[in-house]
mmCIF file of C-alpha atoms and ligand atoms in Angstrom:
data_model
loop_
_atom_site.group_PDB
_atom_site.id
_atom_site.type_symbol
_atom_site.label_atom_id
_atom_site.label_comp_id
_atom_site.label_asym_id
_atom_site.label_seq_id
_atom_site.Cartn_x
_atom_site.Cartn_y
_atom_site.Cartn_z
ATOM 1 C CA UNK A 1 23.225 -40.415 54.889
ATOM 2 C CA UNK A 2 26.537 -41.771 56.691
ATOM 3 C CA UNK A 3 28.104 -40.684 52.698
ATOM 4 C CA UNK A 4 30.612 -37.443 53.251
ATOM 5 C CA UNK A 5 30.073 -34.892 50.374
ATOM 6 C CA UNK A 6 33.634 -34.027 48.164
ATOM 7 C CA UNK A 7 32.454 -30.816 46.542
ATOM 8 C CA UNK A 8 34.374 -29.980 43.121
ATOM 9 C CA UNK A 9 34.588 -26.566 41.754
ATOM 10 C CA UNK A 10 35.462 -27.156 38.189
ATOM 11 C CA UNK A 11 35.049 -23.197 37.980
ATOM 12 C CA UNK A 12 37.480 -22.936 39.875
ATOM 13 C CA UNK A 13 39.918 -25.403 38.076
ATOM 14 C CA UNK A 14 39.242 -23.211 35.166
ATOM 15 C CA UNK A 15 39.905 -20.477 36.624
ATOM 16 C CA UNK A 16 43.603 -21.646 37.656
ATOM 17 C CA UNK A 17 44.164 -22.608 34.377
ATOM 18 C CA UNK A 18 43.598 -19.259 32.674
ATOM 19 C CA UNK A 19 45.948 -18.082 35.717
ATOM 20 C CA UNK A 20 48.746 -20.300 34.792
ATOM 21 C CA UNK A 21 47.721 -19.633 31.562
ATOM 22 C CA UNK A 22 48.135 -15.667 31.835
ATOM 23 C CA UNK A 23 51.604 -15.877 34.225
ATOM 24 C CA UNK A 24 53.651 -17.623 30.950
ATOM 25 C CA UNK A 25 54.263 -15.742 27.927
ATOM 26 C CA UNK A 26 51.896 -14.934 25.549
ATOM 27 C CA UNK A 27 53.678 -17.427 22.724
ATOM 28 C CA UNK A 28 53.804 -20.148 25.116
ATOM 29 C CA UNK A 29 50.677 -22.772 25.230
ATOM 30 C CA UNK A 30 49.475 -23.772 28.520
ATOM 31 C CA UNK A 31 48.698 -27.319 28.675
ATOM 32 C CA UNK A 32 46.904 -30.024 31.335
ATOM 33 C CA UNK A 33 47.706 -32.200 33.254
ATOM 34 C CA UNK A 34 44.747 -34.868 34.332
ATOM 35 C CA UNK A 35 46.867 -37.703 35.039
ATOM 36 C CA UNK A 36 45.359 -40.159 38.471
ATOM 37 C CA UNK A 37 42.097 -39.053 38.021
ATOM 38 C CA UNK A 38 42.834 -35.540 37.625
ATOM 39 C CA UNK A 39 44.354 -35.378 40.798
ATOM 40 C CA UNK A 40 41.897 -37.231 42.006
ATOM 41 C CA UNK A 41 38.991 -34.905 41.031
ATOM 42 C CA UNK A 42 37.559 -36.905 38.150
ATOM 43 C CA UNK A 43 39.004 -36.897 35.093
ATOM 44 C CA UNK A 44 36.448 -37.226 32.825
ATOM 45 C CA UNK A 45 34.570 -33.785 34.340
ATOM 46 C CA UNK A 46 38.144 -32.007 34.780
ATOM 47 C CA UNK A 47 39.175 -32.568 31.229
ATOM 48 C CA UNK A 48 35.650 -31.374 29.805
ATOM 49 C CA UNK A 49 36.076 -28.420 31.686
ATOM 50 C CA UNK A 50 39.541 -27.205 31.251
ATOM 51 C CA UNK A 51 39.000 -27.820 27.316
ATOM 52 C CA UNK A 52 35.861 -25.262 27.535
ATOM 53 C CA UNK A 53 38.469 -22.933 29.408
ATOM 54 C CA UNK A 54 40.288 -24.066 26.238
ATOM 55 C CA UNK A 55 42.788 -25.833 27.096
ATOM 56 C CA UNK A 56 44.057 -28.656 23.985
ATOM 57 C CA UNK A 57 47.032 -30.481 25.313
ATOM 58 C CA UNK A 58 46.097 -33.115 28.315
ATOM 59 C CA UNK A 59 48.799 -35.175 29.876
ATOM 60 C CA UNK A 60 48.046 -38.165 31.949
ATOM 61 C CA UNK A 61 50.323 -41.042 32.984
ATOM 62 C CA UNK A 62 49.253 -44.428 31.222
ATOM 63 C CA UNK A 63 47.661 -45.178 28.174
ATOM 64 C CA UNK A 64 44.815 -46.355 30.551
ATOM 65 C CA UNK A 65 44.006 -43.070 31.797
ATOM 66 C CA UNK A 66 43.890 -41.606 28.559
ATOM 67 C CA UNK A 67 41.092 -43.689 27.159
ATOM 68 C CA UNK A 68 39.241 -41.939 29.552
ATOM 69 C CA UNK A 69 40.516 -38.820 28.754
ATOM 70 C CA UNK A 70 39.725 -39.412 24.834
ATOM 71 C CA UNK A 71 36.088 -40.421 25.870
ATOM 72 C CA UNK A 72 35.312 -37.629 27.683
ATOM 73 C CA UNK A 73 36.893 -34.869 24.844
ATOM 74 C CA UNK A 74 35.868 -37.083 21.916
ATOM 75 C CA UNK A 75 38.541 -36.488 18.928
ATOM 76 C CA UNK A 76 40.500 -33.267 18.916
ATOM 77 C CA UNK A 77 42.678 -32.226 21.949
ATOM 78 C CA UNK A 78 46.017 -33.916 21.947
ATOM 79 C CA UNK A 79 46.761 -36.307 24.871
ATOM 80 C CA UNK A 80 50.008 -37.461 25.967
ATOM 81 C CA UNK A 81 50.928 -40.446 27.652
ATOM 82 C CA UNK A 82 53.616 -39.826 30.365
ATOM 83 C CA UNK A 83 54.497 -43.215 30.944
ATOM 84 C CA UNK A 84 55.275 -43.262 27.210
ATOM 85 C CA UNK A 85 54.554 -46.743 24.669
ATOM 86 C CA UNK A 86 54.313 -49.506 26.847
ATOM 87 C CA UNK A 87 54.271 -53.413 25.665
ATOM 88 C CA UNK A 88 50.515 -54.208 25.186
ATOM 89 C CA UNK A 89 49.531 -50.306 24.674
ATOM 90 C CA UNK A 90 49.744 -50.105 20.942
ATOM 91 C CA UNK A 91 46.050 -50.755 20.134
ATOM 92 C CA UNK A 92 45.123 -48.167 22.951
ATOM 93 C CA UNK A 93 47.262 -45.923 21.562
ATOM 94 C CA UNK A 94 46.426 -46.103 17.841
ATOM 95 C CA UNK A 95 43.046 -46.880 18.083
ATOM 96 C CA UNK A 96 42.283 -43.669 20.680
ATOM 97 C CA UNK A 97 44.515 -41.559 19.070
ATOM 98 C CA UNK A 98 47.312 -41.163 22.066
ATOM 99 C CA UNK A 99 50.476 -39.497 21.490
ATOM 100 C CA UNK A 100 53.151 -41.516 24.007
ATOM 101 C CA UNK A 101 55.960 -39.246 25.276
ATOM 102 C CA UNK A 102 58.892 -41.729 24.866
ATOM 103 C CA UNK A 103 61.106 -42.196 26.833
ATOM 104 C CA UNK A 104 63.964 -44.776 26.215
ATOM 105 C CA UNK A 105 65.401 -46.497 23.239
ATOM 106 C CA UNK A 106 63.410 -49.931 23.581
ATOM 107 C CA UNK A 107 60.009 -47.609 23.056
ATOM 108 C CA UNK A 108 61.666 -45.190 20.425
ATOM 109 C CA UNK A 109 62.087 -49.188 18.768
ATOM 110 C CA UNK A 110 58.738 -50.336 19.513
ATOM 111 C CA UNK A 111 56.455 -47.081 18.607
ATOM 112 C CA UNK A 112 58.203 -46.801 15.486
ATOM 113 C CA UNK A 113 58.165 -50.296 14.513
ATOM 114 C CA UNK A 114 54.560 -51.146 15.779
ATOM 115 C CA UNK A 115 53.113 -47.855 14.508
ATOM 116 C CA UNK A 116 54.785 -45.791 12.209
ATOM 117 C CA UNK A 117 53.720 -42.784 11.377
ATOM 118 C CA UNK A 118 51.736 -42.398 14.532
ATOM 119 C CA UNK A 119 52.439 -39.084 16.518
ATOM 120 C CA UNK A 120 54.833 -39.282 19.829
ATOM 121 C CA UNK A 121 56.897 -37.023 21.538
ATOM 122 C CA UNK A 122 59.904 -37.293 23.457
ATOM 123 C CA UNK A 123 60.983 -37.535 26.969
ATOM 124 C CA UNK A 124 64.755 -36.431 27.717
ATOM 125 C CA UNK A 125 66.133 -36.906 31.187
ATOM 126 C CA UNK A 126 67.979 -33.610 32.103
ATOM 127 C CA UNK A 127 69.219 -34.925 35.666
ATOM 128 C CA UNK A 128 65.879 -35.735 37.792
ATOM 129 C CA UNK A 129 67.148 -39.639 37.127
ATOM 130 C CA UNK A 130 63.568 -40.748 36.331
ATOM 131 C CA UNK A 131 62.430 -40.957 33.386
ATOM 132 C CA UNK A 132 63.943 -40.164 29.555
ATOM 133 C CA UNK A 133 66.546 -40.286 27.533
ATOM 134 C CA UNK A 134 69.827 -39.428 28.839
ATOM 135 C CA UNK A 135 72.483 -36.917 26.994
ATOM 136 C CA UNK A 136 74.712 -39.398 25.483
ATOM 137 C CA UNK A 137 72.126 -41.991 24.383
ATOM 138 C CA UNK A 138 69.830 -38.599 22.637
ATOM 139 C CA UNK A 139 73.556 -37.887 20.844
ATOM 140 C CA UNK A 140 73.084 -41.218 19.139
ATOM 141 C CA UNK A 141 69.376 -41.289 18.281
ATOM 142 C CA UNK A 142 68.625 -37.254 18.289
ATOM 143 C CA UNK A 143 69.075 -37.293 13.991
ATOM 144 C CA UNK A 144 66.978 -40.314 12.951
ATOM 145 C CA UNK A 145 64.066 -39.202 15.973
ATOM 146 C CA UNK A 146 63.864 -35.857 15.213
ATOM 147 C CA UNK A 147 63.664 -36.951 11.280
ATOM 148 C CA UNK A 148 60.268 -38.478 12.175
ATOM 149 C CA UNK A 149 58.991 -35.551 13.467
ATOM 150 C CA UNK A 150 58.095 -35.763 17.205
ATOM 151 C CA UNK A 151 55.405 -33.378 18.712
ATOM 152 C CA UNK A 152 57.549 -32.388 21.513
ATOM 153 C CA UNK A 153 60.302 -32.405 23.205
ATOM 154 C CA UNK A 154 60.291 -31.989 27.215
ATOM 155 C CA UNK A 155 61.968 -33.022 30.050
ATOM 156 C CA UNK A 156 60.620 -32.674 34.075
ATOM 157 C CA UNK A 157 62.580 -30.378 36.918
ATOM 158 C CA UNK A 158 63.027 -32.013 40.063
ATOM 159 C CA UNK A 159 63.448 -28.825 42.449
ATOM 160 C CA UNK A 160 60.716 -26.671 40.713
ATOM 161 C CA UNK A 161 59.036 -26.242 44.273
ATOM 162 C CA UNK A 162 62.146 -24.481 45.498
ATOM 163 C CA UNK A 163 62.883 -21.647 43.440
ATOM 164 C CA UNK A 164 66.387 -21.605 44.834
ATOM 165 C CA UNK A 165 67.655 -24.852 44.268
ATOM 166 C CA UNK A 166 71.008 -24.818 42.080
ATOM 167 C CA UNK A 167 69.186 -28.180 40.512
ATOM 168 C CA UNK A 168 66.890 -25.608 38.442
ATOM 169 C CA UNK A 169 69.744 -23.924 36.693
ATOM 170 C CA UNK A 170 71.221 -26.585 35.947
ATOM 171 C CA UNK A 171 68.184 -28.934 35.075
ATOM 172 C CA UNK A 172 67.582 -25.742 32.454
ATOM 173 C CA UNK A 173 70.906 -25.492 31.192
ATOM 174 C CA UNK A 174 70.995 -28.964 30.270
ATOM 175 C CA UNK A 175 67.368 -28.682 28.596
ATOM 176 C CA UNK A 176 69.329 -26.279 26.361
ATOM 177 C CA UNK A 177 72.056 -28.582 25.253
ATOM 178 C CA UNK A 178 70.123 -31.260 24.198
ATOM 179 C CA UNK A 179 67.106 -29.443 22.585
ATOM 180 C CA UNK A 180 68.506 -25.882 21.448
ATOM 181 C CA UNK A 181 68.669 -25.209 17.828
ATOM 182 C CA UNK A 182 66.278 -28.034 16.996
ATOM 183 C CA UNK A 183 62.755 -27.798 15.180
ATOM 184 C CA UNK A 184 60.199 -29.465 18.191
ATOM 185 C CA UNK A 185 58.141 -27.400 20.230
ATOM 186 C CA UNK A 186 60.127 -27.998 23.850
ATOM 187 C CA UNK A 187 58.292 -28.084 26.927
ATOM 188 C CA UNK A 188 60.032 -28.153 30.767
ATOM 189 C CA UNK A 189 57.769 -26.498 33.445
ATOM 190 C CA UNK A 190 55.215 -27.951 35.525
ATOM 191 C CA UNK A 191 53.360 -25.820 38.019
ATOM 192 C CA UNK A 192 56.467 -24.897 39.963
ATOM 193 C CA UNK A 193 58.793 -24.330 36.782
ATOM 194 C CA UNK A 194 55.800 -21.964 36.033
ATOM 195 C CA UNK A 195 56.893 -20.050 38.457
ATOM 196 C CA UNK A 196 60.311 -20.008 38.259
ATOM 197 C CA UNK A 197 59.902 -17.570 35.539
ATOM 198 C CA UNK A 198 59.861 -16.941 31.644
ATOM 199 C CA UNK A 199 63.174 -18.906 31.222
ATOM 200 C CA UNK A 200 61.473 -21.871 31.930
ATOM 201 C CA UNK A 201 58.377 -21.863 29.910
ATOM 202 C CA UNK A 202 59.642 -22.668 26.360
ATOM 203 C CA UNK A 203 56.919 -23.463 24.076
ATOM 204 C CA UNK A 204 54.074 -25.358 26.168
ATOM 205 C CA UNK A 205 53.481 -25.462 30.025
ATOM 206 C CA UNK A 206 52.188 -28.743 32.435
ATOM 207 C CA UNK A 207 50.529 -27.395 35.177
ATOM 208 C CA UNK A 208 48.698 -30.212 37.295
ATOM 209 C CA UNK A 209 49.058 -29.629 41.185
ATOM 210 C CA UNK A 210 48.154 -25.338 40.343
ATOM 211 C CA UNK A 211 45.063 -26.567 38.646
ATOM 212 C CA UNK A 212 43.475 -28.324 41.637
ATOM 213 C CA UNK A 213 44.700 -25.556 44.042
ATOM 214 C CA UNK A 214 47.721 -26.794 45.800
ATOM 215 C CA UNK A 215 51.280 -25.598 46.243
ATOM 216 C CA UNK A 216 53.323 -24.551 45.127
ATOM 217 C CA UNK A 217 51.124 -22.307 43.168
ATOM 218 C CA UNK A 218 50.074 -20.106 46.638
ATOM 219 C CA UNK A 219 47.750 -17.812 43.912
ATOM 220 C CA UNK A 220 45.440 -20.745 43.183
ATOM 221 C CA UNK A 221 41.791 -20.800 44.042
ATOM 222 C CA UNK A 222 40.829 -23.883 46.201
ATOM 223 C CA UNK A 223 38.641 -26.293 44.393
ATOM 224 C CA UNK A 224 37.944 -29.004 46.422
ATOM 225 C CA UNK A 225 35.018 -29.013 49.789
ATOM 226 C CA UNK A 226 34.734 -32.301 52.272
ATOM 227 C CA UNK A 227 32.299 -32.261 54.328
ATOM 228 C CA UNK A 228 31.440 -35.285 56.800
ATOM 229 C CA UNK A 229 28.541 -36.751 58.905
ATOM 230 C CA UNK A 230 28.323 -37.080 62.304
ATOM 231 C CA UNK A 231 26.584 -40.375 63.002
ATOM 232 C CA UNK A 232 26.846 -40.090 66.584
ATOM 233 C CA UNK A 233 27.541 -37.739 70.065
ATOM 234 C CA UNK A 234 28.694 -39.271 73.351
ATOM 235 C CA UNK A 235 29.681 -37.244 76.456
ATOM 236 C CA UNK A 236 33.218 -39.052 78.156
ATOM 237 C CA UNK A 237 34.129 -38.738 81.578
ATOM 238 C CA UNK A 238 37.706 -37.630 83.031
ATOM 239 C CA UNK A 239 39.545 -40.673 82.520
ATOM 240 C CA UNK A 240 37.930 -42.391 79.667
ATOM 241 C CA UNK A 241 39.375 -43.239 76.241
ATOM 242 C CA UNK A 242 38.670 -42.681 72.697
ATOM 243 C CA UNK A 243 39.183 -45.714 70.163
ATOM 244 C CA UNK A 244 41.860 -48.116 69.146
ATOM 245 C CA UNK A 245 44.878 -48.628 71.146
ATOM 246 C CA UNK A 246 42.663 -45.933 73.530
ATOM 247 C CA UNK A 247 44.683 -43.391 71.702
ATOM 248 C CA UNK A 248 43.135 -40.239 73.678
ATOM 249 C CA UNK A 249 42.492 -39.858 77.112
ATOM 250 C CA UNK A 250 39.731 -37.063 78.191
ATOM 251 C CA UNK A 251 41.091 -34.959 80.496
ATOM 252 C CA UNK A 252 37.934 -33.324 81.211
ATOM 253 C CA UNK A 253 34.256 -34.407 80.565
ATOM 254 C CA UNK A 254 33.979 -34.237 76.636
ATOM 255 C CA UNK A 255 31.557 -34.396 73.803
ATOM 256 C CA UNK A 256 32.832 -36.622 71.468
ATOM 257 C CA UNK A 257 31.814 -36.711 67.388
ATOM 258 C CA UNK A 258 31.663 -39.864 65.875
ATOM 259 C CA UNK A 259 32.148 -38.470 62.085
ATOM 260 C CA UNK A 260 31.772 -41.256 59.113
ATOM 261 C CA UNK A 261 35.548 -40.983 57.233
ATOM 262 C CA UNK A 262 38.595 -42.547 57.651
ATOM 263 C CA UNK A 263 41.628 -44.170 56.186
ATOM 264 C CA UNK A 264 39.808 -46.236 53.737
ATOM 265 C CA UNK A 265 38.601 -43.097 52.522
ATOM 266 C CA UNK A 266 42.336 -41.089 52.300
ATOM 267 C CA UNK A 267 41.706 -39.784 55.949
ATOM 268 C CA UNK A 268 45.923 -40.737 56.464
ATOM 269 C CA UNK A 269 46.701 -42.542 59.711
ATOM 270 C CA UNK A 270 49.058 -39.458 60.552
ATOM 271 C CA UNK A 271 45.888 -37.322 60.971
ATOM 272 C CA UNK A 272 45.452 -38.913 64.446
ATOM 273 C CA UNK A 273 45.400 -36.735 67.711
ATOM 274 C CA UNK A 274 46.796 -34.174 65.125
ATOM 275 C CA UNK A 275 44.578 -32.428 62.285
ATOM 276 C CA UNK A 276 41.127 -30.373 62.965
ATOM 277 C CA UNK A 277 37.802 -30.456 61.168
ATOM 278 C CA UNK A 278 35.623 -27.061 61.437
ATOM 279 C CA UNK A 279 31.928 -26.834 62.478
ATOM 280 C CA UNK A 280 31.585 -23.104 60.050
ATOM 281 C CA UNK A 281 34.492 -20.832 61.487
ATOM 282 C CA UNK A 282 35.268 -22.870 65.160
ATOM 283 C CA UNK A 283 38.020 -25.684 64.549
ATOM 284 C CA UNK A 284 37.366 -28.971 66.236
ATOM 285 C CA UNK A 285 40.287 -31.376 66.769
ATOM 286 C CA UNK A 286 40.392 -34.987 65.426
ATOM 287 C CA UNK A 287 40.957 -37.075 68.622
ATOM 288 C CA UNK A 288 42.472 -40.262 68.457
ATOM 289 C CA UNK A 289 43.416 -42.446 66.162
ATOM 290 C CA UNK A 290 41.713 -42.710 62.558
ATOM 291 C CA UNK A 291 40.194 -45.816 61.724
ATOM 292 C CA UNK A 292 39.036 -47.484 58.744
ATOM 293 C CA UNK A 293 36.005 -45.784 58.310
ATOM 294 C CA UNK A 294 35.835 -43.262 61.502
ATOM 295 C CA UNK A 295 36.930 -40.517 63.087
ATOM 296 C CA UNK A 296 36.354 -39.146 66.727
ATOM 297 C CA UNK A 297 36.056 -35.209 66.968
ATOM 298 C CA UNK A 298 36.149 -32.925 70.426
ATOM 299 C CA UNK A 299 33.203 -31.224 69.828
ATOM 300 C CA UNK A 300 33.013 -30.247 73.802
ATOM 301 C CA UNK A 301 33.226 -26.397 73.235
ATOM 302 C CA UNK A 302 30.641 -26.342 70.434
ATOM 303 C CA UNK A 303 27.224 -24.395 71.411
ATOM 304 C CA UNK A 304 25.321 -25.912 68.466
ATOM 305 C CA UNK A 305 25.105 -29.737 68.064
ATOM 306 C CA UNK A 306 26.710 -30.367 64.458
ATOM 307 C CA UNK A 307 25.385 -32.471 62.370
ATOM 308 C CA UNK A 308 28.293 -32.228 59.530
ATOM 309 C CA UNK A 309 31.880 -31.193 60.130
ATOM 310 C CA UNK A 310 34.296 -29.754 57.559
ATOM 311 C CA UNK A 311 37.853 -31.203 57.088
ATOM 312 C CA UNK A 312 38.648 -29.483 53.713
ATOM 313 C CA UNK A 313 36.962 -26.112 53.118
ATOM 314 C CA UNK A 314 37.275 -22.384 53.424
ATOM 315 C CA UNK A 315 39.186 -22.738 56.581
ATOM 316 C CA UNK A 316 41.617 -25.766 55.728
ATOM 317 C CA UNK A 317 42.904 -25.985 52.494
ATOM 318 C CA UNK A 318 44.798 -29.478 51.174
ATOM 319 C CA UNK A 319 47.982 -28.267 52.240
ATOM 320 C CA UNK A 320 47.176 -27.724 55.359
ATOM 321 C CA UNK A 321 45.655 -30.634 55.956
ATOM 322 C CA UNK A 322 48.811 -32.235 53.682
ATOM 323 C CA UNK A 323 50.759 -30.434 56.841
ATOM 324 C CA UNK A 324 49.278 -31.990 60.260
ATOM 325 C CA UNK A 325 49.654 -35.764 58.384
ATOM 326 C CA UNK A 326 53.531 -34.381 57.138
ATOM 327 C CA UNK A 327 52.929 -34.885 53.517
ATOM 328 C CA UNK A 328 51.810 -33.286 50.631
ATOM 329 C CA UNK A 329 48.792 -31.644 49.124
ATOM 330 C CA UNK A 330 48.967 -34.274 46.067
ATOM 331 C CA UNK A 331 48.612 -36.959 48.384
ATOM 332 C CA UNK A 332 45.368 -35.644 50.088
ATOM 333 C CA UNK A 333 44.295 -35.078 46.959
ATOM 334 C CA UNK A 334 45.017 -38.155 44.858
ATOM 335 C CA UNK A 335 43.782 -40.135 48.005
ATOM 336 C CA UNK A 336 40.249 -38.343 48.139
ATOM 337 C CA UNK A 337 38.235 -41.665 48.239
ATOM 338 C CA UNK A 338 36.058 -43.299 46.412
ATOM 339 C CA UNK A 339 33.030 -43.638 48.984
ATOM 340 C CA UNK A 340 32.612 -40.086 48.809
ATOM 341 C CA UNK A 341 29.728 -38.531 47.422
ATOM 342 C CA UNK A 342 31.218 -35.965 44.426
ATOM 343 C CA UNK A 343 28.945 -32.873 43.763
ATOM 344 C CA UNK A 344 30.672 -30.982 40.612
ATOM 345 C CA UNK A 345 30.057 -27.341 40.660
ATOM 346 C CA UNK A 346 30.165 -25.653 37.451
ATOM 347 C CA UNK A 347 28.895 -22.738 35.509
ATOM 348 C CA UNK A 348 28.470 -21.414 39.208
ATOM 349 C CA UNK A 349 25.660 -24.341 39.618
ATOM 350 C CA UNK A 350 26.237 -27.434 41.264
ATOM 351 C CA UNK A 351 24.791 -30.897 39.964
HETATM 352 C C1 PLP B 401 52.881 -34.828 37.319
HETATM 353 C C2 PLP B 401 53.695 -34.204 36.257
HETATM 354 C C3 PLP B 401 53.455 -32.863 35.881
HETATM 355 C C4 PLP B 401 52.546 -31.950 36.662
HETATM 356 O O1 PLP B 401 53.237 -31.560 37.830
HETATM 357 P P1 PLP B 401 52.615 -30.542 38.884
HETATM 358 O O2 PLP B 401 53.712 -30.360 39.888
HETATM 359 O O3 PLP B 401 51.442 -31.226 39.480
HETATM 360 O O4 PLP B 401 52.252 -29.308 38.177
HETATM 361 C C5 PLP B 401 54.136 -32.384 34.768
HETATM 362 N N1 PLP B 401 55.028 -33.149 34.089
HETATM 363 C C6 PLP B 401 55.313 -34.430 34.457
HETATM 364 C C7 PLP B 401 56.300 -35.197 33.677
HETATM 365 C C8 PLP B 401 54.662 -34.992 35.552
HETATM 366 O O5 PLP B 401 54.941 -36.244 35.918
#
């Protein structure tokens, strides 16, 4: 099968989440967030499983995604809408049950005018510049908002990944001017304001990127396994060269691995001549540059012939591989493709 195999370990998911869950204090809730496909790991099968870990507030980033979300938990857990009440969203959002997190005046106008009564929360901007409600505007609508009884009130840190950034402190600070002394549960912290300690936890937690096993939570338990075909071996002479553009050049005689995955599959163009894959322990480096749905592997020093090699796995977590293409681990992950085969293991059992 010229498929690669994305192995999900939605134990391991759960796991991080009673982690998180455990590092903020015992009076704060832990929440999820499943937004772009749960990272990219399926929504649907992520949100099932952190809600048996027990998890019962899922955020995700349009109204869109949390149809999904809704369909998979059936009616219960709360789910909040990011991106907030967007023209066209109201039926989604009333008929599924969606709490938007709003976050300007022109939706604070439309939720309450399209569907009062229904549940929201609110989104305050304490200095990231993306999205909420700014200090002076929340002066002049904090009274008649919080009189209809939002579900929350939260705001997102910019610098959370960099514990010393002076942004924190004063991201926080600001949090407390514009919420303190009100009645809403108040909610800051994503994974990294997790970590920045108790001060940042308020009354409910959204941990997404700690979930799936990336930084900056360096405790989390990988959960993600890609595994790729080799669909063909070639030997290259001194001299010869390796794909597009003839982007390597052997400078010995080489065994090359022709290994189904590439771009079109979230294999970044920056891998080229740069990352490794792993045949079991020995590292094997990607040669070349990636196409649309190939890669070329040195497998010269190998003593076995492989018939799979391992880009993510116990050797090369997403941020390394996030490293060699000088980006992120979100962005391996939310680019896992769509090609790949997805084996969900769960309950210590895969299916
Ligand atoms: C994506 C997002 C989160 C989760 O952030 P992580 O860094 O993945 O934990 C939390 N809150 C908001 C507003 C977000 O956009």
């Amino acid at each position: 099968m010229a498929t690669a195999t994305l192995s999900i370990d939605l134990d391991s998911v759960a796991a991080n989440w009673r982690a998180l869950d455990r590092l903020s204090a015992a009076d704060t809730q832990t929440g999820a967030v499943v937004k772009a496909d749960a990272y990219g790991l399926g929504a649907a099968r992520v949100a099932r499983a952190l809600a048996h870990a027990g998890a019962r507030r899922f955020f995700v980033s349009c109204a869109e995604e949390g149809a999904t979300v809704r369909q998979a938990l059936g009616p219960g857990p709360q789910i909040s809408v990011f991106c907030g009440h967007m023209p066209g969203d109201t039926d989604m959002i009333h008929d599924l049950d969606l709490t938007p997190m709003l976050n300007s005046i022109n939706q604070i106008t439309r939720h309450f005018e399209s569907l009062p009564g229904h549940p929201f929360g609110i989104q305050l901007d304490t200095g990231m510049n993306r999205l909420g409600i700014e200090a002076a505007e929340w002066e002049a609508v904090a009274a008649m908002v919080l009189e209809a009884g939002p579900e929350l009130v939260m705001s997102h840190l910019a610098c959370a990944d960099e514990p010393g950034h002076e942004m924190n402190a004063a991201q926080l600070s600001e949090f407390h001017a514009m919420t303190d002394g009100i009645d809403v549960p108040r909610s800051l912290a994503a994974t990294g304001g997790i970590l920045l300690g108790p001060e940042y936890h308020f009354d409910l937690t959204r941990p997404g990127i700690g979930l799936y096993g990336g930084l900056p939570y360096e405790e989390a338990t990988p959960t993600v396994a890609l595994s790729l075909p080799v669909i063909q071996l070639r030997d290259v002479a001194i001299g010869e060269s390796v794909g597009y553009g003839c982007g390597w050049i052997a400078e010995a005689p080489s065994q090359i691995a022709t290994v189904a995955a590439g771009y079109a599959d979230g294999l970044l163009r920056a891998l080229g001549n740069r990352a490794v894959l792993w045949c079991g322990d020995v590292p094997c480096p990607l040669i070349g540059r990636v196409s649309m749905d190939l890669i070329t592997v040195d497998v010269s020093h190998l003593d076995q012939t492989p018939r799979r090699l391992d880009i993510l796995g116990p050797y090369q977590t997403v941020d390394d591989l996030a490293e060699a293409a000088e980006t992120i681990g979100y962005e391996i992950l939310t680019g896992l493709g769509q090609r790949y085969a997805r084996r969900y293991i769960e309950g210590a059992r895969g299916d």
